[in-house]
mmCIF file of C-alpha atoms in Angstrom:
data_model
loop_
_atom_site.group_PDB
_atom_site.id
_atom_site.type_symbol
_atom_site.label_atom_id
_atom_site.label_comp_id
_atom_site.label_asym_id
_atom_site.label_seq_id
_atom_site.Cartn_x
_atom_site.Cartn_y
_atom_site.Cartn_z
ATOM 1 C CA MET A 1 94.072 78.661 87.180
ATOM 2 C CA GLU A 2 95.331 75.913 84.896
ATOM 3 C CA ALA A 3 95.420 76.081 81.106
ATOM 4 C CA PHE A 4 92.607 74.320 79.250
ATOM 5 C CA THR A 5 91.245 73.548 75.794
ATOM 6 C CA LEU A 6 87.638 74.251 74.828
ATOM 7 C CA ARG A 7 85.569 71.213 73.998
ATOM 8 C CA ASP A 8 85.115 70.806 70.257
ATOM 9 C CA ASP A 9 81.321 70.559 70.412
ATOM 10 C CA MET A 10 80.696 73.765 72.423
ATOM 11 C CA LEU A 11 79.923 76.950 70.507
ATOM 12 C CA LEU A 12 80.854 80.311 72.059
ATOM 13 C CA GLY A 13 78.354 83.111 71.743
ATOM 14 C CA ALA A 14 77.125 86.529 72.791
ATOM 15 C CA ALA A 15 73.643 87.959 73.228
ATOM 16 C CA LEU A 16 71.774 90.842 71.645
ATOM 17 C CA PRO A 17 68.674 91.054 73.906
ATOM 18 C CA ALA A 18 66.013 93.275 72.374
ATOM 19 C CA THR A 19 64.975 95.814 75.043
ATOM 20 C CA GLN A 20 68.485 95.970 76.450
ATOM 21 C CA CYS A 21 70.231 96.917 73.219
ATOM 22 C CA GLU A 22 67.824 98.056 70.492
ATOM 23 C CA GLY A 23 66.551 101.443 71.695
ATOM 24 C CA GLY A 24 63.599 103.204 70.114
ATOM 25 C CA GLU A 25 60.461 104.971 71.301
ATOM 26 C CA LEU A 26 58.238 101.936 71.661
ATOM 27 C CA GLU A 27 55.041 101.791 73.702
ATOM 28 C CA SER A 28 56.199 98.966 75.933
ATOM 29 C CA SER A 29 55.914 97.995 79.587
ATOM 30 C CA TRP A 30 59.468 99.153 80.324
ATOM 31 C CA ILE A 31 59.030 102.553 78.666
ATOM 32 C CA TYR A 32 55.975 102.892 80.892
ATOM 33 C CA TRP A 33 58.029 101.845 83.937
ATOM 34 C CA TRP A 34 60.731 104.382 83.074
ATOM 35 C CA GLY A 35 58.064 107.076 82.714
ATOM 36 C CA LEU A 36 56.885 106.339 86.257
ATOM 37 C CA GLY A 37 60.409 106.986 87.556
ATOM 38 C CA TYR A 38 61.383 103.449 88.604
ATOM 39 C CA ILE A 39 64.729 103.283 86.769
ATOM 40 C CA ARG A 40 67.468 104.023 89.292
ATOM 41 C CA ASP A 41 69.611 106.269 87.095
ATOM 42 C CA HIS A 42 66.621 107.546 85.056
ATOM 43 C CA ALA A 43 68.075 106.072 81.839
ATOM 44 C CA SER A 44 65.456 105.309 79.213
ATOM 45 C CA PRO A 45 65.259 102.029 77.280
ATOM 46 C CA ALA A 46 64.560 104.243 74.258
ATOM 47 C CA VAL A 47 68.312 104.995 74.228
ATOM 48 C CA ALA A 48 70.083 101.735 75.141
ATOM 49 C CA ALA A 49 72.787 100.866 72.572
ATOM 50 C CA GLN A 50 70.760 101.981 69.526
ATOM 51 C CA HIS A 51 71.256 98.553 68.019
ATOM 52 C CA ALA A 52 68.158 99.067 65.882
ATOM 53 C CA GLU A 53 70.072 101.810 64.041
ATOM 54 C CA ARG A 54 73.572 100.293 64.215
ATOM 55 C CA TRP A 55 72.909 96.590 63.794
ATOM 56 C CA GLN A 56 75.274 96.166 60.832
ATOM 57 C CA GLU A 57 78.138 97.434 62.982
ATOM 58 C CA ASP A 58 77.147 95.105 65.804
ATOM 59 C CA VAL A 59 76.889 92.044 63.561
ATOM 60 C CA ALA A 60 80.382 92.854 62.289
ATOM 61 C CA LEU A 61 81.594 93.151 65.895
ATOM 62 C CA ALA A 62 80.167 89.751 66.824
ATOM 63 C CA LYS A 63 81.929 88.189 63.844
ATOM 64 C CA GLU A 64 85.166 90.080 64.549
ATOM 65 C CA LEU A 65 85.253 88.856 68.155
ATOM 66 C CA GLY A 66 84.908 85.269 66.980
ATOM 67 C CA ALA A 67 81.406 84.488 68.216
ATOM 68 C CA GLN A 68 80.008 81.309 66.711
ATOM 69 C CA THR A 69 76.439 81.816 67.874
ATOM 70 C CA VAL A 70 74.227 84.770 68.755
ATOM 71 C CA LEU A 71 71.185 84.907 71.007
ATOM 72 C CA LEU A 72 69.074 87.479 69.160
ATOM 73 C CA GLY A 73 66.122 89.073 70.928
ATOM 74 C CA VAL A 74 62.882 89.916 69.169
ATOM 75 C CA ASP A 75 60.862 92.778 70.654
ATOM 76 C CA TRP A 76 57.153 91.939 70.667
ATOM 77 C CA THR A 77 56.282 95.647 70.865
ATOM 78 C CA ARG A 78 58.324 96.417 67.762
ATOM 79 C CA VAL A 79 56.690 93.586 65.825
ATOM 80 C CA GLU A 80 53.096 94.157 67.035
ATOM 81 C CA PRO A 81 52.787 97.760 68.275
ATOM 82 C CA GLU A 82 48.981 97.488 68.279
ATOM 83 C CA GLU A 83 46.998 94.343 68.810
ATOM 84 C CA GLY A 84 46.584 92.503 65.533
ATOM 85 C CA THR A 85 48.723 95.014 63.609
ATOM 86 C CA PHE A 86 52.091 93.556 62.627
ATOM 87 C CA ASP A 87 54.800 95.927 61.461
ATOM 88 C CA GLU A 88 56.364 94.442 58.338
ATOM 89 C CA SER A 89 59.284 96.863 58.533
ATOM 90 C CA ALA A 90 60.112 95.437 61.978
ATOM 91 C CA LEU A 91 60.074 91.923 60.569
ATOM 92 C CA ASP A 92 62.315 93.156 57.736
ATOM 93 C CA PHE A 93 64.710 94.489 60.407
ATOM 94 C CA TYR A 94 64.999 91.070 62.034
ATOM 95 C CA ARG A 95 65.103 89.335 58.660
ATOM 96 C CA ALA A 96 68.056 91.499 57.619
ATOM 97 C CA GLN A 97 69.918 90.696 60.834
ATOM 98 C CA LEU A 98 69.311 86.971 60.476
ATOM 99 C CA THR A 99 70.535 87.066 56.890
ATOM 100 C CA ALA A 100 73.679 88.988 57.838
ATOM 101 C CA LEU A 101 74.418 86.704 60.793
ATOM 102 C CA ARG A 102 73.898 83.598 58.664
ATOM 103 C CA ASP A 103 76.138 85.010 55.929
ATOM 104 C CA ALA A 104 78.780 85.683 58.611
ATOM 105 C CA GLY A 105 78.635 82.024 59.606
ATOM 106 C CA LEU A 106 76.939 82.527 62.975
ATOM 107 C CA ARG A 107 74.205 80.286 64.313
ATOM 108 C CA VAL A 108 71.249 82.204 65.773
ATOM 109 C CA THR A 109 68.715 81.430 68.479
ATOM 110 C CA LEU A 110 65.686 83.725 68.440
ATOM 111 C CA GLU A 111 64.645 84.861 71.921
ATOM 112 C CA LEU A 112 60.955 85.688 71.579
ATOM 113 C CA HIS A 113 60.299 87.263 74.992
ATOM 114 C CA ARG A 114 62.461 88.746 77.762
ATOM 115 C CA PHE A 115 60.541 90.738 80.382
ATOM 116 C CA THR A 116 58.948 93.227 77.956
ATOM 117 C CA ASN A 117 55.326 93.387 76.767
ATOM 118 C CA PRO A 118 53.555 95.780 74.406
ATOM 119 C CA ALA A 119 51.600 98.392 76.362
ATOM 120 C CA TRP A 120 48.310 97.121 74.907
ATOM 121 C CA PHE A 121 48.972 93.616 76.252
ATOM 122 C CA GLU A 122 50.005 94.956 79.647
ATOM 123 C CA GLU A 123 46.862 97.098 79.871
ATOM 124 C CA ARG A 124 44.707 94.018 79.237
ATOM 125 C CA GLY A 125 46.268 92.243 82.228
ATOM 126 C CA GLY A 126 49.179 90.527 80.491
ATOM 127 C CA PHE A 127 49.876 86.887 81.234
ATOM 128 C CA GLU A 128 47.726 86.945 84.362
ATOM 129 C CA ARG A 129 44.533 86.667 82.309
ATOM 130 C CA VAL A 130 44.031 83.405 80.451
ATOM 131 C CA GLU A 131 42.012 85.085 77.684
ATOM 132 C CA ASN A 132 45.121 87.061 76.696
ATOM 133 C CA LEU A 133 47.347 84.071 76.006
ATOM 134 C CA SER A 134 46.180 83.571 72.434
ATOM 135 C CA ALA A 135 47.664 86.984 71.602
ATOM 136 C CA TYR A 136 51.140 85.757 72.541
ATOM 137 C CA LEU A 137 50.730 82.575 70.519
ATOM 138 C CA THR A 138 49.594 84.622 67.517
ATOM 139 C CA TYR A 139 52.709 86.783 67.872
ATOM 140 C CA ILE A 140 55.158 83.870 67.916
ATOM 141 C CA GLU A 141 53.353 82.201 65.008
ATOM 142 C CA HIS A 142 53.646 85.412 62.983
ATOM 143 C CA VAL A 143 57.353 85.781 63.793
ATOM 144 C CA ALA A 144 58.143 82.172 62.940
ATOM 145 C CA ALA A 145 56.214 82.357 59.663
ATOM 146 C CA ALA A 146 58.195 85.451 58.678
ATOM 147 C CA LEU A 147 61.627 84.365 59.908
ATOM 148 C CA GLY A 148 61.610 80.574 60.208
ATOM 149 C CA ARG A 149 63.330 79.992 56.885
ATOM 150 C CA LEU A 150 66.354 81.844 58.283
ATOM 151 C CA CYS A 151 66.372 80.527 61.850
ATOM 152 C CA GLN A 152 65.584 77.154 63.349
ATOM 153 C CA ASP A 153 66.314 77.663 67.072
ATOM 154 C CA TYR A 154 63.843 79.399 69.403
ATOM 155 C CA LEU A 155 63.437 80.305 73.039
ATOM 156 C CA THR A 156 59.769 80.959 73.712
ATOM 157 C CA PHE A 157 60.733 82.819 76.902
ATOM 158 C CA ALA A 158 63.932 83.975 78.568
ATOM 159 C CA GLU A 159 63.742 83.982 82.366
ATOM 160 C CA PRO A 160 59.957 83.713 82.728
ATOM 161 C CA ASN A 161 60.449 82.857 86.414
ATOM 162 C CA ALA A 162 62.301 86.153 86.966
ATOM 163 C CA TYR A 163 59.571 87.986 85.040
ATOM 164 C CA ALA A 164 56.838 86.528 87.251
ATOM 165 C CA VAL A 165 58.676 87.016 90.549
ATOM 166 C CA GLY A 166 59.871 90.516 89.675
ATOM 167 C CA GLY A 167 56.532 91.798 88.447
ATOM 168 C CA TYR A 168 54.001 89.935 90.582
ATOM 169 C CA LEU A 169 55.762 89.025 93.837
ATOM 170 C CA GLY A 170 58.534 91.545 94.466
ATOM 171 C CA GLY A 171 56.700 94.415 92.776
ATOM 172 C CA ASP A 172 59.708 96.250 91.333
ATOM 173 C CA TYR A 173 59.237 95.102 87.721
ATOM 174 C CA PRO A 174 56.133 96.059 85.754
ATOM 175 C CA PRO A 175 53.283 95.763 86.536
ATOM 176 C CA GLY A 176 54.426 96.222 90.153
ATOM 177 C CA ARG A 177 52.243 93.628 91.919
ATOM 178 C CA ARG A 178 52.950 91.884 95.235
ATOM 179 C CA ASP A 179 50.637 88.914 95.113
ATOM 180 C CA PRO A 180 52.086 85.367 95.472
ATOM 181 C CA SER A 181 48.991 83.771 93.932
ATOM 182 C CA ALA A 182 49.174 86.082 90.896
ATOM 183 C CA CYS A 183 52.898 85.357 90.562
ATOM 184 C CA PHE A 184 52.412 81.631 90.115
ATOM 185 C CA ARG A 185 49.253 82.086 88.044
ATOM 186 C CA VAL A 186 51.319 84.178 85.625
ATOM 187 C CA LEU A 187 54.134 81.638 85.597
ATOM 188 C CA THR A 188 51.692 78.782 84.967
ATOM 189 C CA HIS A 189 50.097 80.706 82.091
ATOM 190 C CA MET A 190 53.549 81.301 80.605
ATOM 191 C CA ALA A 191 54.224 77.563 80.882
ATOM 192 C CA GLN A 192 50.960 76.999 78.993
ATOM 193 C CA CYS A 193 52.147 79.406 76.284
ATOM 194 C CA HIS A 194 55.450 77.561 76.062
ATOM 195 C CA VAL A 195 53.877 74.110 75.842
ATOM 196 C CA LEU A 196 51.416 75.231 73.155
ATOM 197 C CA GLY A 197 54.091 77.320 71.440
ATOM 198 C CA TYR A 198 56.453 74.355 71.322
ATOM 199 C CA SER A 199 53.965 72.348 69.265
ATOM 200 C CA LEU A 200 52.924 75.378 67.231
ATOM 201 C CA LEU A 201 56.476 76.181 66.119
ATOM 202 C CA HIS A 202 57.211 72.592 65.103
ATOM 203 C CA GLN A 203 53.935 72.324 63.185
ATOM 204 C CA LEU A 204 54.474 75.647 61.434
ATOM 205 C CA HIS A 205 57.975 74.727 60.265
ATOM 206 C CA GLU A 206 56.639 71.470 58.869
ATOM 207 C CA ALA A 207 53.602 73.072 57.211
ATOM 208 C CA MET A 208 55.677 75.820 55.580
ATOM 209 C CA GLU A 209 58.412 73.352 54.555
ATOM 210 C CA TYR A 210 61.012 75.202 56.587
ATOM 211 C CA PRO A 211 63.963 73.273 58.028
ATOM 212 C CA PRO A 212 63.046 71.433 61.247
ATOM 213 C CA CYS A 213 63.256 73.677 64.311
ATOM 214 C CA ARG A 214 64.455 73.267 67.890
ATOM 215 C CA VAL A 215 62.536 74.954 70.703
ATOM 216 C CA SER A 216 63.124 75.479 74.400
ATOM 217 C CA VAL A 217 62.792 77.993 77.240
ATOM 218 C CA SER A 218 65.552 79.450 79.422
ATOM 219 C CA LEU A 219 64.882 79.772 83.145
ATOM 220 C CA ARG A 220 66.882 82.048 85.417
ATOM 221 C CA ALA A 221 68.936 79.814 87.712
ATOM 222 C CA GLN A 222 71.042 80.515 90.771
ATOM 223 C CA GLU A 223 72.078 78.616 93.871
ATOM 224 C CA PRO A 224 70.439 80.126 96.983
ATOM 225 C CA LEU A 225 72.708 80.062 100.031
ATOM 226 C CA PRO A 226 71.430 80.963 103.515
ATOM 227 C CA VAL A 227 73.169 83.747 105.386
ATOM 228 C CA GLY A 228 73.962 82.291 108.788
ATOM 229 C CA SER A 229 72.195 79.309 110.314
ATOM 230 C CA GLY A 230 68.797 80.886 110.994
ATOM 231 C CA ARG A 231 65.630 78.976 110.194
ATOM 232 C CA ILE A 232 64.111 81.772 108.103
ATOM 233 C CA ALA A 233 67.050 81.971 105.688
ATOM 234 C CA LYS A 234 67.156 78.175 105.326
ATOM 235 C CA ALA A 235 63.406 78.015 104.728
ATOM 236 C CA LEU A 236 63.636 80.720 102.061
ATOM 237 C CA CYS A 237 66.410 78.841 100.261
ATOM 238 C CA SER A 238 64.360 75.649 100.368
ATOM 239 C CA ALA A 239 61.298 77.474 99.013
ATOM 240 C CA SER A 240 63.384 78.988 96.223
ATOM 241 C CA ARG A 241 64.667 75.579 95.131
ATOM 242 C CA ARG A 242 61.177 74.062 95.216
ATOM 243 C CA ALA A 243 59.760 76.908 93.127
ATOM 244 C CA PHE A 244 62.550 76.567 90.547
ATOM 245 C CA ASP A 245 62.064 72.806 90.304
ATOM 246 C CA ALA A 246 58.301 73.208 89.924
ATOM 247 C CA ALA A 247 58.785 75.767 87.138
ATOM 248 C CA PHE A 248 61.303 73.510 85.374
ATOM 249 C CA ARG A 249 58.935 70.548 85.436
ATOM 250 C CA ALA A 250 55.980 72.629 84.256
ATOM 251 C CA PHE A 251 57.737 74.236 81.289
ATOM 252 C CA HIS A 252 59.868 71.313 80.165
ATOM 253 C CA LEU A 253 57.872 68.254 81.191
ATOM 254 C CA GLY A 254 54.271 69.450 81.520
ATOM 255 C CA ARG A 255 54.097 68.376 85.157
ATOM 256 C CA ILE A 256 52.248 70.365 87.803
ATOM 257 C CA GLU A 257 53.712 70.714 91.281
ATOM 258 C CA LEU A 258 53.063 73.336 93.922
ATOM 259 C CA PRO A 259 53.372 76.297 93.915
ATOM 260 C CA MET A 260 52.408 76.143 90.206
ATOM 261 C CA LYS A 261 48.674 76.204 89.448
ATOM 262 C CA TYR A 262 46.534 73.508 87.870
ATOM 263 C CA ASN A 263 46.347 73.920 84.093
ATOM 264 C CA LYS A 264 44.605 71.566 81.677
ATOM 265 C CA TYR A 265 47.195 72.217 78.954
ATOM 266 C CA LEU A 266 50.055 70.989 81.123
ATOM 267 C CA VAL A 267 50.102 67.255 80.584
ATOM 268 C CA PRO A 268 53.176 65.040 81.001
ATOM 269 C CA GLY A 269 55.463 65.049 77.990
ATOM 270 C CA THR A 270 58.672 66.595 76.713
ATOM 271 C CA TYR A 271 58.368 70.215 75.556
ATOM 272 C CA CYS A 272 61.966 71.111 74.795
ATOM 273 C CA ASP A 273 64.653 70.066 72.330
ATOM 274 C CA PHE A 274 67.545 71.300 74.467
ATOM 275 C CA LEU A 275 67.924 72.543 78.047
ATOM 276 C CA SER A 276 68.880 76.198 78.489
ATOM 277 C CA LEU A 277 69.702 78.130 81.661
ATOM 278 C CA ASP A 278 70.523 81.767 82.386
ATOM 279 C CA TRP A 279 73.026 81.319 85.217
ATOM 280 C CA TYR A 280 73.390 84.008 87.902
ATOM 281 C CA GLY A 281 75.705 82.207 90.331
ATOM 282 C CA GLU A 282 75.139 81.945 94.061
ATOM 283 C CA GLN A 283 72.707 84.231 95.854
ATOM 284 C CA ARG A 284 73.049 84.950 99.570
ATOM 285 C CA ILE A 285 69.607 84.782 101.173
ATOM 286 C CA SER A 286 68.685 86.401 104.475
ATOM 287 C CA GLU A 287 65.213 87.872 103.795
ATOM 288 C CA PRO A 288 62.422 87.416 101.220
ATOM 289 C CA LEU A 289 63.576 90.392 99.131
ATOM 290 C CA ASP A 290 66.818 88.524 98.376
ATOM 291 C CA LEU A 291 64.841 86.040 96.266
ATOM 292 C CA THR A 292 63.702 88.677 93.776
ATOM 293 C CA PRO A 293 65.591 89.432 90.532
ATOM 294 C CA PHE A 294 66.202 93.057 91.515
ATOM 295 C CA ALA A 295 68.012 92.108 94.744
ATOM 296 C CA LYS A 296 71.776 92.404 95.121
ATOM 297 C CA ARG A 297 73.736 90.613 92.416
ATOM 298 C CA GLY A 298 74.735 86.999 92.902
ATOM 299 C CA GLU A 299 78.319 85.840 93.197
ATOM 300 C CA MET A 300 79.500 84.032 90.073
ATOM 301 C CA GLY A 301 82.478 82.415 91.771
ATOM 302 C CA ARG A 302 81.779 78.632 91.921
ATOM 303 C CA PRO A 303 81.243 76.841 88.610
ATOM 304 C CA GLU A 304 80.658 73.624 90.575
ATOM 305 C CA ALA A 305 77.227 74.919 91.596
ATOM 306 C CA LEU A 306 76.244 75.274 87.924
ATOM 307 C CA LEU A 307 77.597 71.830 87.021
ATOM 308 C CA GLY A 308 75.661 70.242 89.856
ATOM 309 C CA LEU A 309 72.413 71.858 88.703
ATOM 310 C CA LEU A 310 73.023 70.830 85.085
ATOM 311 C CA LYS A 311 73.544 67.217 86.162
ATOM 312 C CA ARG A 312 70.317 67.239 88.153
ATOM 313 C CA LEU A 313 68.247 68.760 85.338
ATOM 314 C CA HIS A 314 69.827 66.546 82.683
ATOM 315 C CA ALA A 315 68.765 63.505 84.701
ATOM 316 C CA LEU A 316 65.159 64.726 84.386
ATOM 317 C CA ALA A 317 65.444 65.572 80.680
ATOM 318 C CA PRO A 318 68.556 64.065 79.015
ATOM 319 C CA LEU A 319 69.001 66.637 76.259
ATOM 320 C CA PRO A 320 71.839 68.863 74.987
ATOM 321 C CA LEU A 321 72.664 71.733 77.337
ATOM 322 C CA ARG A 322 73.058 75.459 76.779
ATOM 323 C CA VAL A 323 74.230 78.038 79.294
ATOM 324 C CA THR A 324 74.046 81.827 79.261
ATOM 325 C CA LEU A 325 76.338 83.395 81.859
ATOM 326 C CA ALA A 326 75.088 86.574 83.515
ATOM 327 C CA GLY A 327 77.180 89.593 82.634
ATOM 328 C CA VAL A 328 79.496 90.977 85.302
ATOM 329 C CA GLU A 329 81.643 94.102 85.419
ATOM 330 C CA ASP A 330 84.938 93.887 83.547
ATOM 331 C CA GLY A 331 87.104 93.844 86.675
ATOM 332 C CA ASP A 332 85.955 90.272 87.381
ATOM 333 C CA ARG A 333 84.874 89.195 83.919
ATOM 334 C CA VAL A 334 87.978 87.509 82.499
ATOM 335 C CA ASP A 335 88.554 85.375 85.571
ATOM 336 C CA CYS A 336 84.832 84.495 85.645
ATOM 337 C CA LEU A 337 84.727 83.498 81.968
ATOM 338 C CA ALA A 338 87.933 81.477 82.217
ATOM 339 C CA SER A 339 86.795 79.551 85.300
ATOM 340 C CA TYR A 340 83.364 78.721 83.857
ATOM 341 C CA LEU A 341 84.612 77.781 80.409
ATOM 342 C CA ARG A 342 87.278 75.575 81.925
ATOM 343 C CA ALA A 343 84.655 73.800 84.041
ATOM 344 C CA LEU A 344 82.219 73.385 81.129
ATOM 345 C CA SER A 345 84.999 72.120 78.839
ATOM 346 C CA GLY A 346 85.813 69.333 81.277
ATOM 347 C CA PHE A 347 82.179 68.506 81.981
ATOM 348 C CA SER A 348 80.931 65.004 81.225
ATOM 349 C CA LEU A 349 77.551 66.097 79.794
ATOM 350 C CA PRO A 350 76.914 67.611 76.317
ATOM 351 C CA VAL A 351 77.151 71.414 76.507
ATOM 352 C CA GLU A 352 76.505 72.620 72.974
ATOM 353 C CA GLN A 353 76.569 76.383 73.596
ATOM 354 C CA CYS A 354 77.870 78.878 76.119
ATOM 355 C CA VAL A 355 76.684 82.460 75.638
ATOM 356 C CA CYS A 356 79.291 84.389 77.563
ATOM 357 C CA SER A 357 77.694 87.794 77.901
ATOM 358 C CA PRO A 358 75.676 90.485 76.212
ATOM 359 C CA LEU A 359 77.682 91.695 73.255
ATOM 360 C CA LEU A 360 77.046 95.343 74.193
ATOM 361 C CA ASP A 361 76.588 97.486 77.243
ATOM 362 C CA GLY A 362 72.929 98.423 77.332
ATOM 363 C CA PHE A 363 69.796 99.045 79.335
ATOM 364 C CA GLU A 364 70.004 96.884 82.477
ATOM 365 C CA TRP A 365 66.403 97.037 83.675
ATOM 366 C CA LEU A 366 66.111 98.778 87.059
ATOM 367 C CA ASP A 367 69.830 99.655 86.972
ATOM 368 C CA GLY A 368 69.412 101.567 83.709
ATOM 369 C CA ASN A 369 72.791 102.322 82.137
ATOM 370 C CA ARG A 370 74.920 102.298 85.255
ATOM 371 C CA ARG A 371 75.763 98.582 85.226
ATOM 372 C CA ARG A 372 77.897 97.607 82.246
ATOM 373 C CA SER A 373 77.844 93.934 81.412
ATOM 374 C CA GLY A 374 78.775 93.820 77.709
ATOM 375 C CA LEU A 375 81.917 92.598 76.004
ATOM 376 C CA VAL A 376 81.874 95.936 74.168
ATOM 377 C CA HIS A 377 81.740 99.320 75.926
ATOM 378 C CA VAL A 378 79.075 101.695 74.624
ATOM 379 C CA ASP A 379 79.294 105.454 75.131
ATOM 380 C CA PHE A 380 75.594 106.203 75.486
ATOM 381 C CA GLU A 381 76.033 109.825 74.356
ATOM 382 C CA THR A 382 78.001 109.154 71.169
ATOM 383 C CA GLN A 383 77.087 105.451 70.770
ATOM 384 C CA GLU A 384 80.755 104.718 70.066
ATOM 385 C CA ARG A 385 81.690 101.062 70.548
ATOM 386 C CA THR A 386 84.999 100.009 72.155
ATOM 387 C CA VAL A 387 85.983 96.405 72.787
ATOM 388 C CA LYS A 388 86.725 95.817 76.483
ATOM 389 C CA ALA A 389 89.462 93.636 77.969
ATOM 390 C CA SER A 390 86.878 90.872 78.375
ATOM 391 C CA GLY A 391 86.015 91.215 74.699
ATOM 392 C CA GLU A 392 89.671 90.880 73.760
ATOM 393 C CA PHE A 393 89.935 87.800 75.965
ATOM 394 C CA PHE A 394 86.856 86.368 74.261
ATOM 395 C CA ARG A 395 88.435 87.082 70.855
ATOM 396 C CA SER A 396 91.684 85.334 71.813
ATOM 397 C CA LEU A 397 89.873 82.362 73.290
ATOM 398 C CA ALA A 398 87.527 82.013 70.304
ATOM 399 C CA SER A 399 90.475 82.092 67.924
ATOM 400 C CA ALA A 400 92.763 79.646 69.747
ATOM 401 C CA ARG A 401 89.987 77.478 71.274
ATOM 402 C CA ALA A 402 92.336 77.172 74.242
ATOM 403 C CA VAL A 403 93.698 79.137 77.184
ATOM 404 C CA ASP A 404 97.355 78.860 78.107
ATOM 405 C CA GLU A 405 99.403 80.418 80.875
ATOM 406 C CA ASN A 406 100.479 83.363 78.721
ATOM 407 C CA LEU A 407 96.880 84.292 77.893
ATOM 408 C CA LEU A 408 95.885 84.077 81.551
ATOM 409 C CA LYS A 409 98.774 86.318 82.551
ATOM 410 C CA LYS A 410 98.031 88.794 79.779
ATOM 411 C CA PHE A 411 94.505 89.365 81.057
ATOM 412 C CA GLY A 412 95.276 89.032 84.766
ATOM 413 C CA ALA A 413 93.213 85.886 85.352
ATOM 414 C CA VAL A 414 94.198 83.931 88.449
#
């Protein structure tokens, strides 16, 4: 790999996703799923990285590693443990983090939803039932009113397409359904929430005289590749691309295409201030199960696939771009980060942020604690934090804003 210099306008960041790092005995959909025995190593999300107790240490770690931006998750269950009852101490917890991150010079994007619902919302039918959607809008309005003075960037949803497919088509995420019609009904309702939430957040910031905000949604993206030359694998890849494109147009542009459902709130327009993707690389497809988010992990190897997708989406909505790279094990991490950052730094389109990984090892959904994707190793028994080789590479890169031959050799990148 050749040496390269990071583009001046691209911020480097790390993520602190709520359910994956916070811990705590919360009555959420994933605690329920763990209680039913669906987590492969039986690890509980109540443990995770105990970020809720150790957040000051983790903010200091993010600053120490040289992160310029943080993707900070907000747990709906923590904020609204019972319908209509908002926990002010939870909002104080997020307010304290935002203040500390701002004081440390880090820019924050609030991630308002990633896979996890309060148990009360799940029991009412979640996003499948249209009468429930106002509850989600009330939640994001309450969060923005409490925190909007400290943060101006929002993601209404992270990976809503993975949420819908995992929970309503593949059946391995809560609530465990296998119903294609329900899957796309849920995804359409989430698009409705995003479109309405986009306007709501802008109006609230203006009404409360907060600084203007920027709002978007981050879809899970990967390049499906057929295994072999069989018709079934090719058809599945084609269906996967069509479904992704339809979701992108619904959330970002208010356009309805099959397999999304008709929805009166989705009218043509622009419902994003930047484009954001959670990139999972290339996924080998041979059977329907391979399309689900709990299938075997994608291969992160070819940055060209990401650049091609970014070009295509930017042509539909010419806005600044943000990328979150899926976490991989440390044996491949440095080479992966170097290859993607090199490609993004030479890219012709405006990439304003690259979130390189979760900051911490944590709860990895069905994999529990056995897959470690953070820049920082967490001993789940002692909760001791230790910066990994990938974290040291991130620190060096963030400091120098460049990668030379010596740095590549030091960390074994090819």
